[in-house]
Amino acid sequence: MKVKLLLLLALIPTFWALTRPGYFPMHDDIQGMRVLQMHKCVLDFQLPCRWVPDMGYGYGYPQFNYYAPLPYYFMEGFVIAGNPILDTVKVGFAASLILSAYSMYLLASYVWGKKGGFISAIFYSYAPYRAVDIYVRGAMGEAWAFVFLPLVLLFSLRILDGKKAVLPFALSVAGLLLSHNISIVMFAPFCVLFVFTLRRFNIDSLKRLSVGAFWGLSLSAFFVFPAFLEKNLVHVDTILAGYFNFLAHFVGIRQLLFSTHWGYGSSSLGPLDGMSLSVGLWHWAVPALSLLVLLLLKKYSELRLALIFVIFGGLALLLIHPRSQIIWNNLDILSFVQFPWRFLMVAVLFFSLAAGSVGVLLARYSKLIILSLLFLLILFNASYFFPKAYVDIDDRARFSGNNWMLQQTISIFDYLPKSAKFPPSSEAPDKPFATEGEVTIVDGLKGTNWQRWNVIVHSGESEIAFPLYNFPTWEAKIDGKKAEVFESGDLGLVTLEVSNGVHEVSLVLRDTLVRTSANVATILALLAIPVVLYNNKKKLW
């Protein structure tokens, strides 16, 4: 308990800047908007949230059908409790720092003991890239991925050691997929290699690892399968081209290992990036020194483990270096990673884990020596954990006027349905309109993924367009009877043909077969949890 409290105290410099009033600019400056949209979904009982109503310049789009939702469900709990949205975003970032430190502590303690766990947790928390993710990029999903990476390894190890860990392993896999699904593309090969490198597995443990991985995938199926299988329904090409093309974001050895540059700019081609892309001087130098000392002391068991972690960290750095371009060119799925330097996540994980081996070397020495070493690390790196500036702004100002327009249009091409040839140039109208004939919109209601309007059609057959992109599957009804939906205009808006007279016209976004099947898979996986817990007296689940 004392160690965990001390760890929390040691983490304060990483999130202290998040406790002050106001808000701070970041690259992905749309976190508050995403929280607001999730809040509207929850209040509207659209669960799971898929379609958000205000983004895409008010035409809405399927944000959480493709963007990992777990951190936003977490933050929604604070919004429901009455906290301001902008403050909740800061809570989300702070929680990712605290939870990830404890998850690394659990993993490294299992490998090295409590002293090693404490050291690894501090290294993990104070890596420069952790500060980049939060205070420069504002990458909420990636910040939360750091929570689950150590847990996946921890419960893999426990399964290999014949202990009950299939359920927590499944939950960790699901947590990673639901926080930052692209992380699994980067991390899975390392995790598999990790399991086979340790050579402690047998058929039973491999079976339980496979069951846990499948269970975790099923728990996250409601999001993972639509995100993958329905990517052809949106303009995913826009998140792979231009600035997001991986060819522009490789990083050289000098930057990765020796640079102490800090900035709040962006990544660019060449060595003049505006932000830090270093794994951290301390983060590779300390493990390297530890390897040397372990070798001299002939502690071969600990040396082997630490060496495996250092090699894995080095492999992750290799995938960031321009020399790895041949791998990126031949593995199409890597293009969705966008930035090779995202592999700093994996490098930081393994180098921090390797740093825990210092705890073995100092096991007989005073705790004061360990704390002094960690104090130096914190002293050198704590200055990174501050935003460039703070803005005196609250929710009302953030979500009104020009600020509201900016929030509606940031990343407007991301997940834009294929029905739209290009993004809108002006805000969506607040009600349907006639594209053919003469129509009066009397009144109506609309929610996050539904609309209902009373209309009067004054001329024969008329066409009414809704300010919504066409996307599978909008279900339309006219006076309670299903009507055919088609799209119109360059924006591909949902359009209906309505006859002369007074009518009630309604729309609701229904799930496709993929989404429905994925929802069922998640429900079944959730129902399996109490069943397994009830029957878990003998089996190693």
XYZ file of C-alpha atoms in Angstrom:
541
model
C 0.000 0.000 0.000
C 2.864 2.363 0.832
C 4.497 1.651 -2.546
C 1.263 2.393 -4.419
C 0.761 5.627 -2.518
C 4.348 6.630 -3.202
C 3.796 5.864 -6.885
C 0.753 8.132 -6.961
C 2.746 10.935 -5.352
C 5.549 10.431 -7.878
C 3.012 10.778 -10.720
C 1.697 14.189 -9.632
C 4.049 16.180 -11.922
C 2.678 14.290 -14.950
C -0.899 15.461 -14.441
C -0.588 18.533 -12.217
C -0.973 20.842 -15.225
C -4.382 19.240 -15.867
C -5.750 20.423 -12.524
C -5.753 24.142 -13.271
C -8.830 25.946 -14.681
C -9.203 26.460 -18.402
C -8.282 24.355 -21.372
C -5.249 23.898 -23.592
C -4.756 23.655 -27.376
C -3.691 20.321 -28.882
C -3.305 18.783 -32.317
C -6.443 16.645 -32.023
C -8.451 19.555 -30.694
C -11.796 17.795 -30.915
C -11.798 15.732 -27.718
C -14.454 17.864 -26.042
C -16.690 17.596 -29.088
C -16.411 13.816 -29.062
C -17.366 13.737 -25.391
C -20.355 16.000 -26.108
C -21.501 13.750 -28.950
C -21.178 10.657 -26.769
C -23.187 12.434 -24.078
C -25.983 13.151 -26.562
C -25.984 9.503 -27.648
C -26.299 8.259 -24.068
C -29.106 10.696 -23.245
C -30.858 9.539 -26.421
C -30.352 5.854 -25.479
C -28.377 5.249 -28.668
C -26.245 2.430 -27.279
C -23.792 1.598 -28.568
C -23.258 5.073 -29.953
C -22.517 5.005 -33.675
C -23.977 8.088 -35.378
C -23.221 11.528 -33.928
C -25.562 14.380 -34.883
C -23.485 17.578 -34.940
C -20.210 16.702 -36.641
C -19.734 16.835 -40.395
C -20.937 20.454 -40.225
C -24.232 19.364 -38.723
C -24.992 16.611 -41.221
C -23.740 14.043 -38.732
C -21.586 11.022 -39.411
C -20.781 7.557 -38.012
C -17.999 8.683 -35.649
C -18.124 5.864 -33.114
C -18.789 3.200 -35.696
C -15.102 3.645 -36.565
C -13.437 5.540 -33.728
C -12.595 3.577 -30.564
C -15.183 4.593 -27.929
C -14.025 3.264 -24.521
C -12.341 6.457 -23.202
C -15.459 8.437 -24.131
C -17.778 6.045 -22.311
C -15.491 6.461 -19.305
C -15.610 10.263 -19.517
C -19.363 10.193 -20.052
C -19.707 8.942 -16.478
C -18.210 12.228 -15.258
C -20.427 14.294 -17.566
C -23.536 12.447 -16.357
C -22.426 13.283 -12.810
C -22.598 16.975 -13.707
C -18.986 17.840 -14.535
C -18.127 20.255 -17.370
C -17.097 18.580 -20.615
C -13.734 20.333 -20.924
C -12.830 19.374 -17.367
C -13.868 15.813 -18.145
C -11.410 15.681 -21.043
C -8.623 16.573 -18.605
C -9.879 13.873 -16.241
C -9.652 11.399 -19.115
C -6.025 12.278 -19.768
C -5.110 12.222 -16.063
C -6.821 8.847 -15.604
C -4.809 7.391 -18.476
C -1.569 8.462 -16.782
C -2.505 7.080 -13.375
C -4.024 3.810 -14.574
C -1.169 3.071 -16.971
C 1.388 3.596 -14.190
C -0.379 1.053 -12.010
C -0.803 -1.427 -14.852
C 2.946 -1.253 -15.538
C 3.615 -1.595 -11.820
C 1.579 -4.819 -11.759
C 3.400 -6.242 -14.785
C 6.916 -5.298 -13.739
C 6.312 -6.395 -10.130
C 5.342 -9.801 -11.459
C 8.605 -9.945 -13.409
C 11.092 -8.140 -11.132
C 9.431 -7.740 -7.734
C 8.044 -4.580 -6.129
C 11.199 -2.496 -6.441
C 11.520 -3.327 -10.111
C 7.804 -2.690 -10.578
C 8.110 0.765 -9.062
C 11.092 1.627 -11.285
C 9.373 0.412 -14.459
C 6.187 2.321 -13.605
C 8.119 5.585 -13.215
C 10.006 5.054 -16.476
C 6.742 4.211 -18.245
C 5.050 7.333 -16.916
C 7.868 9.786 -17.613
C 8.728 8.795 -21.173
C 8.774 11.920 -23.384
C 6.294 10.335 -25.776
C 3.721 10.080 -22.970
C 3.841 13.869 -22.627
C 3.662 14.249 -26.413
C 0.510 12.124 -26.565
C -1.325 14.225 -23.989
C 0.043 17.762 -24.004
C 0.997 18.056 -27.683
C -1.096 15.657 -29.762
C -4.093 15.301 -27.454
C -4.342 11.629 -28.477
C -6.914 10.313 -26.002
C -7.247 6.824 -27.463
C -3.507 6.282 -27.677
C -3.045 7.574 -24.118
C -5.548 4.956 -22.944
C -3.840 2.206 -24.946
C -0.898 2.625 -22.555
C -3.193 1.364 -19.785
C -3.880 -1.975 -21.443
C -0.550 -2.850 -23.094
C 1.076 -3.948 -19.803
C -2.067 -5.792 -18.712
C -2.136 -7.898 -21.874
C 1.469 -8.962 -21.212
C 0.849 -9.497 -17.497
C -2.080 -11.856 -17.953
C -0.299 -13.612 -20.819
C 2.511 -14.374 -18.380
C 0.108 -15.559 -15.703
C -1.566 -17.925 -18.159
C 1.830 -19.265 -19.204
C 2.576 -19.844 -15.516
C -0.596 -21.907 -15.127
C -2.573 -19.335 -13.166
C -6.189 -18.215 -13.518
C -6.085 -15.283 -15.896
C -8.149 -15.979 -19.019
C -10.941 -13.565 -18.066
C -8.650 -10.629 -17.125
C -6.615 -11.355 -20.269
C -9.809 -11.151 -22.344
C -10.849 -7.917 -20.637
C -7.402 -6.431 -21.299
C -7.517 -7.371 -24.981
C -11.008 -5.868 -25.250
C -9.868 -2.727 -23.442
C -7.014 -2.253 -25.896
C -9.247 -2.802 -28.926
C -11.878 -0.411 -27.596
C -9.363 2.287 -26.679
C -7.104 2.388 -29.723
C -7.798 -0.448 -32.120
C -4.839 0.346 -34.366
C -2.569 -0.440 -31.398
C -3.394 -4.119 -31.779
C -1.863 -4.029 -35.262
C 1.394 -2.739 -33.779
C 1.385 -4.734 -30.564
C 0.007 -8.187 -31.453
C 3.148 -9.426 -33.277
C 5.297 -8.413 -30.298
C 2.924 -10.110 -27.871
C 2.944 -13.367 -29.869
C 6.727 -13.222 -30.193
C 6.945 -12.544 -26.460
C 4.943 -15.670 -25.634
C 7.009 -17.926 -27.869
C 10.339 -16.402 -26.844
C 9.766 -17.184 -23.165
C 9.391 -20.901 -24.024
C 7.190 -21.504 -20.985
C 4.094 -22.496 -22.908
C 2.351 -25.806 -23.423
C -0.713 -26.878 -25.334
C -3.033 -26.061 -22.423
C -1.651 -22.552 -21.941
C -1.765 -21.848 -25.680
C -5.381 -22.994 -25.709
C -6.266 -20.676 -22.853
C -4.440 -17.774 -24.508
C -6.406 -18.424 -27.699
C -9.700 -18.587 -25.780
C -8.846 -15.337 -23.986
C -7.946 -13.564 -27.231
C -11.168 -14.765 -28.888
C -13.192 -13.744 -25.828
C -11.597 -10.288 -25.817
C -12.328 -9.898 -29.516
C -15.941 -10.933 -28.885
C -16.319 -8.458 -26.010
C -15.221 -5.663 -28.340
C -17.023 -7.064 -31.399
C -19.762 -4.389 -31.360
C -17.083 -1.901 -32.395
C -14.255 -3.902 -33.985
C -16.211 -5.760 -36.654
C -18.190 -2.787 -38.023
C -15.036 -0.648 -37.945
C -13.209 -3.203 -40.088
C -15.937 -4.759 -42.229
C -17.742 -1.496 -43.004
C -14.730 0.679 -43.754
C -15.735 0.587 -47.425
C -18.782 2.712 -46.529
C -16.716 5.810 -45.669
C -13.832 7.792 -47.151
C -11.009 5.986 -45.338
C -8.648 6.979 -48.148
C -8.454 10.474 -46.681
C -6.839 9.186 -43.486
C -4.091 7.462 -45.494
C -3.066 10.186 -47.941
C -1.214 13.490 -47.757
C -0.036 14.305 -44.257
C -1.227 10.888 -43.064
C 0.947 8.925 -45.494
C 3.508 6.951 -43.481
C 6.314 7.838 -45.910
C 6.541 11.323 -44.427
C 6.984 10.238 -40.818
C 10.004 7.985 -40.428
C 12.504 9.019 -37.760
C 16.296 8.688 -37.721
C 18.503 7.197 -35.006
C 19.725 10.571 -33.724
C 16.175 11.739 -33.055
C 15.066 8.445 -31.574
C 17.946 7.991 -29.149
C 19.817 11.225 -28.563
C 17.498 14.173 -29.184
C 16.294 16.262 -26.246
C 14.323 18.631 -28.483
C 10.896 19.584 -27.247
C 8.200 21.420 -29.150
C 4.475 21.647 -29.810
C 4.613 21.528 -33.605
C 3.849 18.660 -35.954
C 5.718 15.755 -37.485
C 7.307 16.328 -40.879
C 9.589 14.737 -43.433
C 13.197 14.852 -42.286
C 14.847 15.559 -38.924
C 13.212 18.941 -38.243
C 10.015 17.720 -36.577
C 8.222 20.239 -34.418
C 7.667 17.789 -31.569
C 9.746 15.270 -29.648
C 9.991 11.846 -31.263
C 12.528 10.398 -28.860
C 12.199 7.231 -26.820
C 14.123 9.089 -24.102
C 17.823 9.084 -23.229
C 17.212 7.511 -19.844
C 14.852 4.908 -21.273
C 17.461 3.102 -23.360
C 20.653 4.049 -21.476
C 19.543 2.667 -18.099
C 18.445 -0.735 -19.490
C 21.683 -0.939 -21.520
C 23.752 -0.263 -18.401
C 21.684 -2.771 -16.445
C 22.392 -5.458 -19.063
C 26.096 -4.858 -18.721
C 26.033 -5.096 -14.924
C 23.826 -8.224 -14.984
C 26.328 -9.837 -17.321
C 29.260 -8.933 -15.086
C 27.437 -10.291 -12.033
C 26.510 -13.455 -13.967
C 22.804 -13.082 -13.210
C 21.924 -14.941 -16.389
C 18.236 -15.535 -15.696
C 17.540 -11.834 -15.137
C 19.894 -10.945 -18.000
C 17.906 -13.110 -20.425
C 14.616 -11.453 -19.505
C 16.015 -7.928 -19.650
C 17.706 -8.692 -22.970
C 14.420 -9.918 -24.467
C 12.718 -6.679 -23.433
C 15.553 -4.538 -24.832
C 15.537 -6.459 -28.124
C 11.784 -6.010 -28.467
C 12.147 -2.296 -27.746
C 14.880 -2.126 -30.369
C 12.686 -3.899 -32.927
C 9.964 -1.320 -32.311
C 12.479 1.482 -32.929
C 13.600 -0.264 -36.105
C 10.038 -0.013 -37.450
C 10.228 3.754 -36.981
C 13.507 4.090 -38.878
C 13.508 4.765 -42.661
C 15.312 1.443 -43.222
C 12.057 -0.334 -42.378
C 10.223 1.177 -45.356
C 10.368 -2.144 -47.210
C 8.273 -3.698 -44.420
C 5.735 -0.881 -44.564
C 5.527 -1.123 -48.355
C 4.706 -4.833 -48.213
C 2.249 -4.868 -45.293
C -0.766 -2.849 -46.373
C -2.360 -2.927 -42.920
C 0.525 -0.834 -41.563
C -0.691 2.119 -43.637
C -3.527 2.512 -41.113
C -0.918 3.167 -38.416
C -0.224 6.378 -40.406
C 2.805 7.480 -38.382
C 5.712 5.032 -37.937
C 6.685 6.863 -34.748
C 3.557 5.459 -33.139
C 5.721 2.406 -32.488
C 7.248 4.509 -29.711
C 4.328 3.106 -27.689
C 5.779 -0.382 -27.981
C 9.366 0.799 -27.517
C 8.475 2.723 -24.338
C 6.639 -0.332 -23.004
C 9.555 -2.728 -23.391
C 12.367 -0.335 -22.468
C 10.458 0.656 -19.318
C 9.951 -3.007 -18.494
C 13.660 -3.634 -19.039
C 14.513 -0.717 -16.734
C 12.857 -2.623 -13.900
C 15.837 -4.991 -13.896
C 17.670 -2.241 -11.985
C 15.524 -3.262 -9.028
C 17.260 -6.636 -9.030
C 20.681 -4.979 -8.994
C 19.744 -2.649 -6.146
C 17.687 -5.151 -4.180
C 20.176 -5.186 -1.300
C 20.642 -1.447 -1.215
C 18.708 1.261 0.561
C 15.423 2.359 -0.985
C 16.879 5.851 -0.830
C 19.281 4.998 -3.654
C 16.425 3.854 -5.911
C 14.363 6.926 -5.076
C 17.339 9.174 -5.790
C 17.811 7.626 -9.237
C 14.133 7.999 -10.037
C 14.150 11.558 -8.747
C 16.799 12.388 -11.359
C 14.614 10.882 -14.103
C 11.614 12.890 -12.925
C 13.749 16.030 -12.633
C 14.909 15.730 -16.243
C 11.547 14.777 -17.804
C 8.850 16.452 -15.681
C 9.211 19.692 -17.648
C 7.681 17.962 -20.682
C 4.344 17.470 -18.931
C 2.923 20.927 -19.563
C 0.794 22.310 -22.381
C 2.043 25.088 -24.620
C -0.585 27.465 -23.251
C -3.827 27.609 -21.339
C -7.008 29.241 -22.621
C -9.608 30.725 -20.296
C -12.673 29.067 -21.835
C -15.666 27.097 -20.594
C -18.149 24.713 -22.220
C -20.560 27.474 -23.221
C -17.890 29.386 -25.125
C -16.357 26.242 -26.575
C -19.599 24.998 -28.072
C -21.050 28.211 -29.467
C -20.351 30.762 -32.193
C -17.237 30.343 -34.316
C -15.829 27.791 -31.873
C -18.854 25.575 -32.483
C -18.394 25.819 -36.241
C -14.741 24.815 -35.870
C -15.704 21.811 -33.746
C -18.224 20.729 -36.371
C -15.717 20.909 -39.199
C -12.437 19.635 -37.685
C -11.427 16.421 -39.467
C -14.591 16.746 -41.506
C -13.464 14.210 -44.116
C -12.754 11.507 -41.514
C -15.461 8.821 -41.703
C -17.436 10.870 -44.219
C -19.943 8.463 -45.826
C -19.202 7.475 -49.409
C -22.529 8.991 -50.492
C -20.914 12.437 -50.151
C -18.493 13.305 -52.938
C -16.894 16.015 -50.809
C -17.487 17.734 -47.444
C -20.158 20.451 -47.155
C -19.113 24.080 -47.535
C -21.791 25.433 -45.208
C -23.687 24.329 -42.118
C -26.537 21.872 -42.512
C -30.069 23.311 -42.434
C -31.968 22.577 -39.231
C -34.872 20.830 -40.978
C -35.691 18.932 -44.195
C -36.249 20.771 -47.463
C -37.870 20.081 -50.832
C -35.632 19.221 -53.775
C -38.643 18.852 -56.052
C -42.193 20.198 -55.695
C -43.654 22.483 -53.051
C -43.449 21.365 -49.416
C -44.063 23.028 -46.038
C -42.272 21.631 -42.995
C -44.751 22.219 -40.175
C -42.790 21.005 -37.137
C -40.752 18.065 -35.949
C -38.307 16.463 -33.579
C -34.861 14.993 -34.036
C -32.429 13.028 -31.927
C -28.973 11.663 -32.469
C -29.885 9.003 -35.029
C -33.531 9.694 -35.754
C -35.846 12.448 -37.016
C -39.617 12.844 -37.223
C -41.389 15.658 -39.111
C -44.904 16.749 -39.998
C -45.021 17.975 -43.570
C -47.566 19.323 -46.047
C -46.974 18.497 -49.694
C -48.746 21.039 -51.890
C -47.965 19.527 -55.266
C -48.203 16.001 -56.708
C -45.164 13.822 -56.088
C -42.454 15.788 -54.305
C -39.006 14.945 -53.016
C -37.867 15.830 -49.495
C -34.198 15.750 -48.554
C -33.048 15.408 -44.951
C -29.857 17.113 -43.768
C -28.269 13.692 -43.229
C -25.715 11.791 -45.261
C -27.070 8.564 -46.691
C -25.520 5.660 -44.834
C -26.627 2.056 -44.316
C -29.198 1.686 -43.037
C -31.586 4.644 -42.759
C -35.132 3.352 -42.395
C -37.827 5.770 -43.531
C -41.557 5.732 -42.845
C -44.343 7.880 -44.217
C -47.441 7.776 -42.032
C -46.089 4.622 -40.398
C -45.449 2.783 -43.658
C -41.943 2.023 -44.879
C -40.730 4.173 -47.735
C -37.818 3.855 -50.116
C -34.728 5.934 -49.344
C -32.449 7.289 -52.053
C -29.699 9.885 -52.058
C -29.564 13.221 -53.817
C -27.052 15.949 -54.576
C -23.292 15.968 -54.265
C -23.587 15.450 -50.513
C -25.618 12.281 -50.987
C -28.406 13.319 -48.625
C -31.191 10.987 -47.491
C -34.160 11.727 -49.762
C -37.767 10.497 -49.933
C -40.532 10.782 -52.463
C -43.730 12.026 -50.786
C -47.206 12.371 -52.318
C -49.645 15.274 -52.062
C -51.196 15.832 -48.622
C -50.376 15.997 -44.916
C -47.891 13.395 -43.698
C -45.702 12.356 -40.790
C -42.265 11.446 -42.118
C -39.719 9.676 -39.927
C -36.163 8.369 -40.188
C -34.125 6.142 -37.914
C -30.702 4.604 -38.446
C -30.989 0.830 -38.153
C -28.123 -1.584 -37.696
C -26.814 -3.530 -40.650
C -26.394 -7.294 -40.424
C -22.724 -6.716 -39.521
C -23.585 -4.372 -36.650
C -26.404 -6.553 -35.367
C -24.252 -9.681 -35.446
C -21.415 -7.813 -33.708
C -23.784 -6.562 -31.000
C -25.024 -10.108 -30.392
C -21.446 -11.390 -30.163
C -20.626 -8.786 -27.511
C -23.774 -9.555 -25.512
C -23.007 -13.294 -25.546
C -19.414 -12.589 -24.478
C -20.661 -10.430 -21.602
C -23.152 -13.112 -20.514
C -20.316 -15.625 -20.463
C -18.537 -13.682 -17.703
C -20.872 -14.540 -14.789
C -21.218 -18.120 -16.102
C -17.446 -18.596 -16.100
C -17.049 -16.941 -12.688
C -19.719 -19.218 -11.234
C -18.080 -22.356 -12.612
C -14.509 -21.267 -11.990
C -13.627 -23.278 -8.899
C -11.389 -25.771 -10.673
C -10.750 -24.538 -14.189
C -7.926 -22.097 -14.873
C -10.079 -19.400 -16.437
